[in-house]
Amino acid sequence: MSFMQVSPQEGQGLKGSMARTLKPHIGSLEGQRIRQDWMLLAPQLILFIGLTLVPFIVAFPVLFTDRLSFQDTGVDYIGSANFFRLFNDPNVQAEYFPALWRTIRFVALNYVMVFVFGLTLALLIYEVGFTGWFFTIVYLPMMLSGLATGYIAEMLFSRSTGTVNLMLREWFGIASPIDIKLPEGTTVLLPILIGWRYAGFNVAIFLAGLLAIPTDTIEAARVDGASYWQRLWKVYFPQMIPSFIIATIFCLIGSFGVFDELIALNALSSNTEAKLLSVMFFTYAFQSQRLALGLVLTLQTFLPLVMIALLLQRLQRRLQY
Amino acid sequence: MSKNASQQISRRKILKLMGLGTLGVGLAACAAPATQQPVAPTAPQAPQEEIKPTEAPAAPGQVTLDVVMDTPEYQNQHRQIFDIFEQENPGVKINFTTHSEDGQPAYVAKVAGGYIPAMESVWASGNSFKLNKDTFKNAIDLSTIDYPYYDLFTYPLKTAWVDIYSESGPRCIDPFNGPVMTWMFHEDLLDKAGLNPIGKVKTWDDLKMWLDEGSKWAKTPDSGVQFFWDQAWLNPWFGWHLHYDTIPLAFPDGQRENQIACWKGEKPFNAEDSPYRHTIMFYKEAYDKGWLPENFWTRGWENDMEASFAAKKSAVMLHGPWPWDKTLAIDPNAKQAGMPATPPAAGQTQWMQLQPDPGVDGSSMATMIRTGNETKPEYDMIKKLFIWWNSPDIVRLRAEAIGFVPAMKLDPPAELTGPQLVNTVLEIEKPGGKWENVKWERSISGELQMGAKRKGGSPGVFDVESGNIAKIWADVMTGKMTIQEYLDILQKNYEASYT
């Protein structure tokens, strides 16, 4: 169906409203709908324009300067020089590429956690029908701040005072504890921590996907004698591809944006493994006096991400049942 | 939840929910804080104690001056001093706020958005923030405000900025000496263990023997401590001049003139006789011999190290004045004592103690008037506040309130009661004092002297602002990098950072 051919059903939604003629009859029911749609969208649009778009436009000229910090008073225009620093400045490369590699590794592990936590719990809720208290437990970490979850992890896995380490030492005689502030500890525990925190968010995505599956397809598979695993692989998952892709997009962008938890894990000082790109950008802007360069690197990092997200969206439309 | 649930929410409903939700959040954010608008009770209630708002709104005609500082630990003391200014100047209200390191980036962003407080500490913008050649225009040139007390300073405040940065100034005033790093310990613990160093530790070798014996004692079951000497990591405190410039003073070739020679490019940082080699060597030896906690660079400064010391889970720290107070706040009966940092090594005859630089270009106690204030109608009152805040009587009050040594000649002198000051710092060079034979090293550091030469955005010699230094230290301590390789990095950083 092309964008301008709108079904009556679609005409009830915003896309339908916007897809219809842009000159609705004033006072017509359709015109009222469009006005109402824009009114409902207005608060979010205002916030988005005010808090995202305008700051970006204001900050844009900074990309072409040598601005060191917000406090820098001797700012000069340097053209596109900042955009080439990633390719011709060994000092920037020495910081950026290790941070990029750490981030990609974290994204991969975090993506696994999306399914370990999100999909598993969603299936549990869908199949077993857990409600109420279980939902509360799953969603509770989402209500905590990132810093809080980071500090909770530290309280559990701190080298000398972590609860888990004390239990390992006292009950199992394991002398070498799990130190979350060491690179090895962070590599393993950080994705688990983030996966646990965003479990509720991912459960919602996967549960929506599960509930959208027509029940007759599931019943038909049952009648044909398909085992649970067969139903999972042949019936559920193929019809959940949109959910998978949405979860992938959120995981990808969210992983690059993880910050608070990293701060709690000493990312700004000694914990190298926690120095992901988000920390590097923060350091450039607020600590190392390389604000303009930091902004450019941020842009150079996130533009490909946006492209990937758009490609995934297109893929989602193609693969949709 | 039923798996057969077929009730679907329409896009339109979602849109409505989102729209109304966002509107609600927006309205909630715009709402005035409850403390400013106490809600009248809707029904008669029993008399209650009046709840005072934390920030009373200014009365009509009243001038409100915002003051921002970065030391929340001194919020109450400073607030009481500002109350005096309010009493002396009816019609003036001081809106005083503080924030910790976590709040510094947010404050910088707020300032970038146009916020201009009347007065602020330089480090309100960040612990390593300096009023240097790139940033000095943020602060008003104090030579324009007729500050009358320059002659009372123990360092050349009036000319130091001009001498170092070749720009008119000063741009900020720090009326205190920098915080001093000394050994500190639980005296009762060490007395019990027979490890009290006073009178026993007289040389660098004695110090190392003390650390070695202490570490062995800490491992015994009845010691009650986890570590003898505890060390943690915090940027930019660790690996800054507090450690780098202090330790070399124990050695003949580590003295100030040799340190300064490195900074001025007269001697490479990676030279065989580099004064900074001593710092790394000392810590490497301490780590290899188990005097320091394993992976100490992963230990939290406050949560692990200072908290452990206050709880007597460690016996010794090399630290400034703050943990003395923190320990007393937790345990008023704590018996703390101290010892100057660097007893002499072989060939060095004089026991030295570093006195860090005054805040010529910034510190947590240095205050400035931000540019932009000069156009405010209340600028005269702002100048009056700034001069008053840095006047002898008020500096005395500040010194007594927070336990910092004034860098001003005060008459009468401040009655300093800070535990580190009374026990150790004020005893140095004091005739008849506990440490009368220890000598202060008060000359200006090479880093400060070269302040104007540092390139903006460069790593600096120790790369402390970025935190990259921590990994290097970890590599050196664990043997992945040699001391020489580390010194080579310092030299490379120097060449990249200074013109």
mmCIF file of C-alpha atoms in Angstrom, chain B residues 24-343:
data_model
loop_
_atom_site.group_PDB
_atom_site.id
_atom_site.type_symbol
_atom_site.label_atom_id
_atom_site.label_comp_id
_atom_site.label_asym_id
_atom_site.label_seq_id
_atom_site.Cartn_x
_atom_site.Cartn_y
_atom_site.Cartn_z
ATOM 1 C CA GLY B 24 1.526 16.451 32.545
ATOM 2 C CA VAL B 25 5.271 15.983 32.959
ATOM 3 C CA GLY B 26 5.876 19.406 31.442
ATOM 4 C CA LEU B 27 3.387 21.051 33.768
ATOM 5 C CA ALA B 28 4.840 19.237 36.760
ATOM 6 C CA ALA B 29 8.316 20.432 35.819
ATOM 7 C CA CYS B 30 7.079 24.013 35.550
ATOM 8 C CA ALA B 31 5.380 23.885 38.929
ATOM 9 C CA ALA B 32 6.959 25.913 41.734
ATOM 10 C CA PRO B 33 8.778 23.927 44.404
ATOM 11 C CA ALA B 34 6.583 23.074 47.312
ATOM 12 C CA THR B 35 8.964 24.676 49.760
ATOM 13 C CA GLN B 36 8.423 28.060 48.224
ATOM 14 C CA GLN B 37 4.665 27.888 48.270
ATOM 15 C CA PRO B 38 3.499 26.231 51.461
ATOM 16 C CA VAL B 39 -0.010 24.975 50.908
ATOM 17 C CA ALA B 40 -2.521 26.249 53.381
ATOM 18 C CA PRO B 41 -4.279 23.442 55.197
ATOM 19 C CA THR B 42 -7.766 22.875 53.872
ATOM 20 C CA ALA B 43 -9.145 21.939 57.241
ATOM 21 C CA PRO B 44 -8.411 23.190 60.738
ATOM 22 C CA GLN B 45 -5.461 21.327 62.152
ATOM 23 C CA ALA B 46 -3.622 21.145 65.377
ATOM 24 C CA PRO B 47 -0.907 23.784 65.769
ATOM 25 C CA GLN B 48 2.286 22.636 64.139
ATOM 26 C CA GLU B 49 5.836 23.810 64.148
ATOM 27 C CA GLU B 50 6.307 26.157 61.232
ATOM 28 C CA ILE B 51 8.295 24.668 58.371
ATOM 29 C CA LYS B 52 10.685 27.279 57.072
ATOM 30 C CA PRO B 53 11.428 27.211 53.376
ATOM 31 C CA THR B 54 15.083 26.524 52.683
ATOM 32 C CA GLU B 55 15.301 29.573 50.456
ATOM 33 C CA ALA B 56 13.074 32.388 51.562
ATOM 34 C CA PRO B 57 12.099 34.626 48.674
ATOM 35 C CA ALA B 58 13.731 38.034 48.684
ATOM 36 C CA ALA B 59 11.618 40.877 49.935
ATOM 37 C CA PRO B 60 10.777 43.704 47.537
ATOM 38 C CA GLY B 61 13.746 46.030 47.178
ATOM 39 C CA GLN B 62 16.102 43.412 48.518
ATOM 40 C CA VAL B 63 19.254 42.486 46.614
ATOM 41 C CA THR B 64 19.915 38.772 46.242
ATOM 42 C CA LEU B 65 23.484 37.692 45.501
ATOM 43 C CA ASP B 66 24.128 34.134 44.362
ATOM 44 C CA VAL B 67 27.285 32.520 45.714
ATOM 45 C CA VAL B 68 28.313 29.075 44.445
ATOM 46 C CA MET B 69 31.044 26.847 45.861
ATOM 47 C CA ASP B 70 32.272 23.302 45.364
ATOM 48 C CA THR B 71 32.796 22.251 48.959
ATOM 49 C CA PRO B 72 29.537 20.932 50.426
ATOM 50 C CA GLU B 73 31.454 19.705 53.465
ATOM 51 C CA TYR B 74 31.897 23.347 54.515
ATOM 52 C CA GLN B 75 28.375 24.462 53.578
ATOM 53 C CA ASN B 76 27.238 25.087 57.154
ATOM 54 C CA GLN B 77 30.377 26.942 58.221
ATOM 55 C CA HIS B 78 30.345 29.187 55.172
ATOM 56 C CA ARG B 79 26.615 29.766 55.497
ATOM 57 C CA GLN B 80 27.102 31.088 59.022
ATOM 58 C CA ILE B 81 29.787 33.478 57.807
ATOM 59 C CA PHE B 82 27.552 34.754 55.015
ATOM 60 C CA ASP B 83 24.859 35.336 57.635
ATOM 61 C CA ILE B 84 27.200 37.923 59.152
ATOM 62 C CA PHE B 85 27.339 39.766 55.825
ATOM 63 C CA GLU B 86 23.558 39.751 55.663
ATOM 64 C CA GLN B 87 23.387 41.182 59.196
ATOM 65 C CA GLU B 88 25.920 43.874 58.333
ATOM 66 C CA ASN B 89 24.120 44.710 55.108
ATOM 67 C CA PRO B 90 20.354 44.779 55.642
ATOM 68 C CA GLY B 91 18.575 44.387 52.357
ATOM 69 C CA VAL B 92 21.148 41.951 51.009
ATOM 70 C CA LYS B 93 20.384 38.273 50.825
ATOM 71 C CA ILE B 94 23.090 35.721 50.044
ATOM 72 C CA ASN B 95 21.733 32.750 48.145
ATOM 73 C CA PHE B 96 24.532 30.292 48.919
ATOM 74 C CA THR B 97 24.726 26.891 47.238
ATOM 75 C CA THR B 98 27.381 24.198 47.034
ATOM 76 C CA HIS B 99 27.835 21.115 44.930
ATOM 77 C CA SER B 100 30.213 18.161 44.948
ATOM 78 C CA GLU B 101 32.303 16.893 42.043
ATOM 79 C CA ASP B 102 29.215 15.187 40.623
ATOM 80 C CA GLY B 103 27.511 18.542 40.224
ATOM 81 C CA GLN B 104 30.360 20.352 38.510
ATOM 82 C CA PRO B 105 29.499 19.465 34.879
ATOM 83 C CA ALA B 106 25.880 20.493 35.456
ATOM 84 C CA TYR B 107 27.073 23.780 36.898
ATOM 85 C CA VAL B 108 29.352 24.397 33.908
ATOM 86 C CA ALA B 109 26.401 23.767 31.603
ATOM 87 C CA LYS B 110 24.253 26.143 33.643
ATOM 88 C CA VAL B 111 26.896 28.864 33.340
ATOM 89 C CA ALA B 112 27.179 28.188 29.614
ATOM 90 C CA GLY B 113 23.444 28.804 29.477
ATOM 91 C CA GLY B 114 23.943 32.313 30.835
ATOM 92 C CA TYR B 115 23.878 31.906 34.603
ATOM 93 C CA ILE B 116 26.214 34.376 36.319
ATOM 94 C CA PRO B 117 26.491 34.096 40.104
ATOM 95 C CA ALA B 118 27.821 37.048 42.052
ATOM 96 C CA MET B 119 30.771 35.096 43.451
ATOM 97 C CA GLU B 120 31.999 31.534 43.060
ATOM 98 C CA SER B 121 34.885 29.291 43.913
ATOM 99 C CA VAL B 122 37.037 28.613 40.874
ATOM 100 C CA TRP B 123 36.639 24.873 41.336
ATOM 101 C CA ALA B 124 32.867 25.119 41.251
ATOM 102 C CA SER B 125 33.508 24.494 37.540
ATOM 103 C CA GLY B 126 35.705 21.440 38.085
ATOM 104 C CA ASN B 127 38.499 20.137 40.276
ATOM 105 C CA SER B 128 41.125 20.726 37.644
ATOM 106 C CA PHE B 129 39.661 23.939 36.269
ATOM 107 C CA LYS B 130 42.163 26.743 36.001
ATOM 108 C CA LEU B 131 41.909 30.373 35.074
ATOM 109 C CA ASN B 132 44.604 29.992 32.451
ATOM 110 C CA LYS B 133 45.340 31.707 29.161
ATOM 111 C CA ASP B 134 42.264 30.098 27.604
ATOM 112 C CA THR B 135 39.801 30.766 30.390
ATOM 113 C CA PHE B 136 40.982 33.809 32.373
ATOM 114 C CA LYS B 137 38.467 36.114 30.717
ATOM 115 C CA ASN B 138 35.714 34.289 32.614
ATOM 116 C CA ALA B 139 36.827 36.151 35.732
ATOM 117 C CA ILE B 140 36.924 39.866 36.336
ATOM 118 C CA ASP B 141 40.357 41.475 36.547
ATOM 119 C CA LEU B 142 40.683 42.099 40.271
ATOM 120 C CA SER B 143 43.124 44.955 39.730
ATOM 121 C CA THR B 144 40.004 46.939 38.761
ATOM 122 C CA ILE B 145 38.152 46.550 42.058
ATOM 123 C CA ASP B 146 40.465 48.241 44.589
ATOM 124 C CA TYR B 147 41.091 45.186 46.739
ATOM 125 C CA PRO B 148 43.028 46.684 49.687
ATOM 126 C CA TYR B 149 44.706 43.686 51.345
ATOM 127 C CA TYR B 150 47.410 42.560 48.903
ATOM 128 C CA ASP B 151 50.197 43.492 51.315
ATOM 129 C CA LEU B 152 48.966 41.025 53.919
ATOM 130 C CA PHE B 153 49.510 37.978 51.709
ATOM 131 C CA THR B 154 52.410 35.610 52.286
ATOM 132 C CA TYR B 155 52.769 35.087 48.528
ATOM 133 C CA PRO B 156 52.890 37.776 45.849
ATOM 134 C CA LEU B 157 49.178 37.674 45.092
ATOM 135 C CA LYS B 158 49.144 41.042 43.345
ATOM 136 C CA THR B 159 51.817 40.157 40.793
ATOM 137 C CA ALA B 160 51.811 36.338 40.669
ATOM 138 C CA TRP B 161 49.143 36.122 38.012
ATOM 139 C CA VAL B 162 50.820 38.757 35.860
ATOM 140 C CA ASP B 163 54.220 37.100 36.322
ATOM 141 C CA ILE B 164 52.946 33.652 35.339
ATOM 142 C CA TYR B 165 50.349 34.421 32.687
ATOM 143 C CA SER B 166 51.476 37.866 31.463
ATOM 144 C CA GLU B 167 47.915 39.093 31.645
ATOM 145 C CA SER B 168 46.463 41.721 33.932
ATOM 146 C CA GLY B 169 45.162 40.272 37.171
ATOM 147 C CA PRO B 170 44.842 38.649 39.622
ATOM 148 C CA ARG B 171 41.712 36.850 38.536
ATOM 149 C CA CYS B 172 40.946 35.043 41.773
ATOM 150 C CA ILE B 173 41.955 35.165 45.429
ATOM 151 C CA ASP B 174 42.933 32.159 47.512
ATOM 152 C CA PRO B 175 43.710 33.355 51.041
ATOM 153 C CA PHE B 176 44.939 29.936 52.208
ATOM 154 C CA ASN B 177 47.981 27.743 51.840
ATOM 155 C CA GLY B 178 47.447 24.620 49.773
ATOM 156 C CA PRO B 179 46.478 21.426 51.615
ATOM 157 C CA VAL B 180 49.507 19.589 52.987
ATOM 158 C CA MET B 181 50.102 15.865 52.485
ATOM 159 C CA THR B 182 51.422 14.137 55.601
ATOM 160 C CA TRP B 183 51.409 10.638 56.988
ATOM 161 C CA MET B 184 48.500 10.124 59.355
ATOM 162 C CA PHE B 185 47.761 7.181 61.608
ATOM 163 C CA HIS B 186 45.665 5.858 64.471
ATOM 164 C CA GLU B 187 48.039 6.459 67.372
ATOM 165 C CA ASP B 188 46.341 4.063 69.756
ATOM 166 C CA LEU B 189 46.407 1.258 67.210
ATOM 167 C CA LEU B 190 50.086 1.730 66.470
ATOM 168 C CA ASP B 191 51.019 2.162 70.129
ATOM 169 C CA LYS B 192 49.373 -1.160 70.817
ATOM 170 C CA ALA B 193 51.295 -2.763 67.960
ATOM 171 C CA GLY B 194 54.556 -1.071 68.927
ATOM 172 C CA LEU B 195 54.640 0.673 65.570
ATOM 173 C CA ASN B 196 54.299 4.339 66.492
ATOM 174 C CA PRO B 197 56.762 5.971 64.070
ATOM 175 C CA ILE B 198 57.383 9.165 66.008
ATOM 176 C CA GLY B 199 60.947 9.136 67.269
ATOM 177 C CA LYS B 200 61.684 5.914 65.377
ATOM 178 C CA VAL B 201 61.266 6.944 61.765
ATOM 179 C CA LYS B 202 64.009 9.450 60.963
ATOM 180 C CA THR B 203 65.141 8.429 57.500
ATOM 181 C CA TRP B 204 63.586 7.164 54.287
ATOM 182 C CA ASP B 205 64.901 3.679 55.026
ATOM 183 C CA ASP B 206 63.281 3.861 58.468
ATOM 184 C CA LEU B 207 60.027 4.802 56.777
ATOM 185 C CA LYS B 208 60.200 1.818 54.446
ATOM 186 C CA MET B 209 61.050 -0.490 57.340
ATOM 187 C CA TRP B 210 58.052 0.902 59.245
ATOM 188 C CA LEU B 211 55.750 0.241 56.297
ATOM 189 C CA ASP B 212 57.159 -3.252 55.936
ATOM 190 C CA GLU B 213 56.763 -4.157 59.610
ATOM 191 C CA GLY B 214 53.342 -2.580 59.694
ATOM 192 C CA SER B 215 52.173 -4.564 56.686
ATOM 193 C CA LYS B 216 53.350 -7.792 58.319
ATOM 194 C CA TRP B 217 51.514 -6.828 61.509
ATOM 195 C CA ALA B 218 48.336 -6.080 59.545
ATOM 196 C CA LYS B 219 48.334 -9.656 58.244
ATOM 197 C CA THR B 220 48.320 -11.114 61.759
ATOM 198 C CA PRO B 221 44.909 -12.325 62.946
ATOM 199 C CA ASP B 222 44.746 -10.070 66.000
ATOM 200 C CA SER B 223 45.671 -6.821 64.271
ATOM 201 C CA GLY B 224 42.039 -6.021 63.554
ATOM 202 C CA VAL B 225 42.944 -4.124 60.384
ATOM 203 C CA GLN B 226 42.627 -5.040 56.746
ATOM 204 C CA PHE B 227 45.571 -2.913 55.631
ATOM 205 C CA PHE B 228 48.388 -1.142 57.392
ATOM 206 C CA TRP B 229 48.775 1.584 54.760
ATOM 207 C CA ASP B 230 45.701 2.183 52.680
ATOM 208 C CA GLN B 231 45.791 3.857 49.314
ATOM 209 C CA ALA B 232 43.041 4.447 46.751
ATOM 210 C CA TRP B 233 42.577 6.396 43.576
ATOM 211 C CA LEU B 234 40.811 9.636 42.719
ATOM 212 C CA ASN B 235 41.373 11.865 39.756
ATOM 213 C CA PRO B 236 42.951 14.338 39.888
ATOM 214 C CA TRP B 237 44.187 13.926 43.456
ATOM 215 C CA PHE B 238 46.269 10.833 42.995
ATOM 216 C CA GLY B 239 49.083 11.153 40.530
ATOM 217 C CA TRP B 240 49.033 14.910 40.782
ATOM 218 C CA HIS B 241 51.551 17.159 42.486
ATOM 219 C CA LEU B 242 50.303 15.954 45.857
ATOM 220 C CA HIS B 243 52.085 12.690 45.203
ATOM 221 C CA TYR B 244 54.440 13.483 42.355
ATOM 222 C CA ASP B 245 56.018 16.551 43.908
ATOM 223 C CA THR B 246 55.950 15.332 47.512
ATOM 224 C CA ILE B 247 57.860 12.044 47.363
ATOM 225 C CA PRO B 248 60.982 13.300 45.515
ATOM 226 C CA LEU B 249 61.727 15.741 48.339
ATOM 227 C CA ALA B 250 63.191 12.830 50.304
ATOM 228 C CA PHE B 251 66.045 12.583 47.807
ATOM 229 C CA PRO B 252 68.972 14.859 46.990
ATOM 230 C CA ASP B 253 68.137 14.940 43.273
ATOM 231 C CA GLY B 254 64.421 15.246 43.908
ATOM 232 C CA GLN B 255 64.438 18.739 45.319
ATOM 233 C CA ARG B 256 62.294 21.531 43.967
ATOM 234 C CA GLU B 257 64.887 23.048 41.652
ATOM 235 C CA ASN B 258 65.257 19.705 39.841
ATOM 236 C CA GLN B 259 61.500 19.325 39.589
ATOM 237 C CA ILE B 260 61.217 22.825 38.153
ATOM 238 C CA ALA B 261 64.022 22.060 35.680
ATOM 239 C CA CYS B 262 61.869 19.285 34.198
ATOM 240 C CA TRP B 263 58.913 21.613 33.797
ATOM 241 C CA LYS B 264 61.027 24.290 32.188
ATOM 242 C CA GLY B 265 62.409 21.836 29.649
ATOM 243 C CA GLU B 266 65.923 21.983 31.084
ATOM 244 C CA LYS B 267 65.873 18.317 32.108
ATOM 245 C CA PRO B 268 63.795 15.529 30.536
ATOM 246 C CA PHE B 269 61.178 13.861 32.704
ATOM 247 C CA ASN B 270 62.643 10.534 31.613
ATOM 248 C CA ALA B 271 66.239 11.388 32.548
ATOM 249 C CA GLU B 272 68.194 8.946 34.690
ATOM 250 C CA ASP B 273 68.150 11.493 37.518
ATOM 251 C CA SER B 274 64.551 12.580 36.979
ATOM 252 C CA PRO B 275 63.098 13.578 40.347
ATOM 253 C CA TYR B 276 59.838 11.918 39.386
ATOM 254 C CA ARG B 277 61.498 8.524 39.065
ATOM 255 C CA HIS B 278 61.560 8.436 42.871
ATOM 256 C CA THR B 279 57.776 8.698 43.135
ATOM 257 C CA ILE B 280 57.126 5.806 40.779
ATOM 258 C CA MET B 281 59.938 3.717 42.266
ATOM 259 C CA PHE B 282 58.632 4.204 45.792
ATOM 260 C CA TYR B 283 55.100 3.165 44.888
ATOM 261 C CA LYS B 284 56.315 0.270 42.755
ATOM 262 C CA GLU B 285 58.434 -1.033 45.620
ATOM 263 C CA ALA B 286 55.538 -0.577 48.025
ATOM 264 C CA TYR B 287 53.210 -2.503 45.726
ATOM 265 C CA ASP B 288 55.674 -5.310 45.056
ATOM 266 C CA LYS B 289 56.359 -5.761 48.755
ATOM 267 C CA GLY B 290 52.672 -5.809 49.652
ATOM 268 C CA TRP B 291 52.652 -2.551 51.572
ATOM 269 C CA LEU B 292 49.797 -1.298 49.417
ATOM 270 C CA PRO B 293 46.381 -2.917 48.847
ATOM 271 C CA GLU B 294 46.174 -5.116 45.798
ATOM 272 C CA ASN B 295 44.819 -3.165 42.817
ATOM 273 C CA PHE B 296 44.732 -0.021 44.946
ATOM 274 C CA TRP B 297 43.900 2.044 41.838
ATOM 275 C CA THR B 298 40.460 0.416 41.841
ATOM 276 C CA ARG B 299 39.733 1.386 45.428
ATOM 277 C CA GLY B 300 37.356 4.282 45.996
ATOM 278 C CA TRP B 301 38.871 7.317 47.640
ATOM 279 C CA GLU B 302 36.092 7.941 50.126
ATOM 280 C CA ASN B 303 34.024 4.759 50.120
ATOM 281 C CA ASP B 304 36.985 2.423 50.512
ATOM 282 C CA MET B 305 40.053 4.251 51.758
ATOM 283 C CA GLU B 306 38.762 7.057 53.959
ATOM 284 C CA ALA B 307 35.869 5.004 55.283
ATOM 285 C CA SER B 308 38.219 2.121 56.138
ATOM 286 C CA PHE B 309 40.554 4.448 57.993
ATOM 287 C CA ALA B 310 37.727 6.073 59.941
ATOM 288 C CA ALA B 311 36.489 2.610 60.909
ATOM 289 C CA LYS B 312 40.035 1.582 61.984
ATOM 290 C CA LYS B 313 40.184 -1.043 59.264
ATOM 291 C CA SER B 314 43.415 0.545 58.147
ATOM 292 C CA ALA B 315 46.056 2.237 60.248
ATOM 293 C CA VAL B 316 47.957 4.656 58.012
ATOM 294 C CA MET B 317 47.316 7.022 55.108
ATOM 295 C CA LEU B 318 49.336 9.602 53.211
ATOM 296 C CA HIS B 319 46.746 12.322 52.948
ATOM 297 C CA GLY B 320 45.720 15.946 53.419
ATOM 298 C CA PRO B 321 43.666 17.516 56.219
ATOM 299 C CA TRP B 322 40.178 16.315 55.266
ATOM 300 C CA PRO B 323 40.174 12.721 56.565
ATOM 301 C CA TRP B 324 41.324 13.897 59.990
ATOM 302 C CA ASP B 325 38.045 15.765 60.309
ATOM 303 C CA LYS B 326 36.021 13.014 58.660
ATOM 304 C CA THR B 327 37.420 10.449 61.073
ATOM 305 C CA LEU B 328 36.570 12.627 64.066
ATOM 306 C CA ALA B 329 33.061 13.143 62.708
ATOM 307 C CA ILE B 330 32.570 9.370 62.715
ATOM 308 C CA ASP B 331 34.540 8.633 65.880
ATOM 309 C CA PRO B 332 35.011 11.678 68.158
ATOM 310 C CA ASN B 333 37.328 9.606 70.350
ATOM 311 C CA ALA B 334 39.710 8.713 67.523
ATOM 312 C CA LYS B 335 43.344 9.331 68.464
ATOM 313 C CA GLN B 336 45.035 10.474 65.273
ATOM 314 C CA ALA B 337 48.614 11.584 64.854
ATOM 315 C CA GLY B 338 50.779 12.527 61.935
ATOM 316 C CA MET B 339 54.280 12.752 60.566
ATOM 317 C CA PRO B 340 55.762 14.933 57.808
ATOM 318 C CA ALA B 341 55.757 13.121 54.492
ATOM 319 C CA THR B 342 59.374 12.717 53.426
ATOM 320 C CA PRO B 343 62.121 11.836 55.902
#
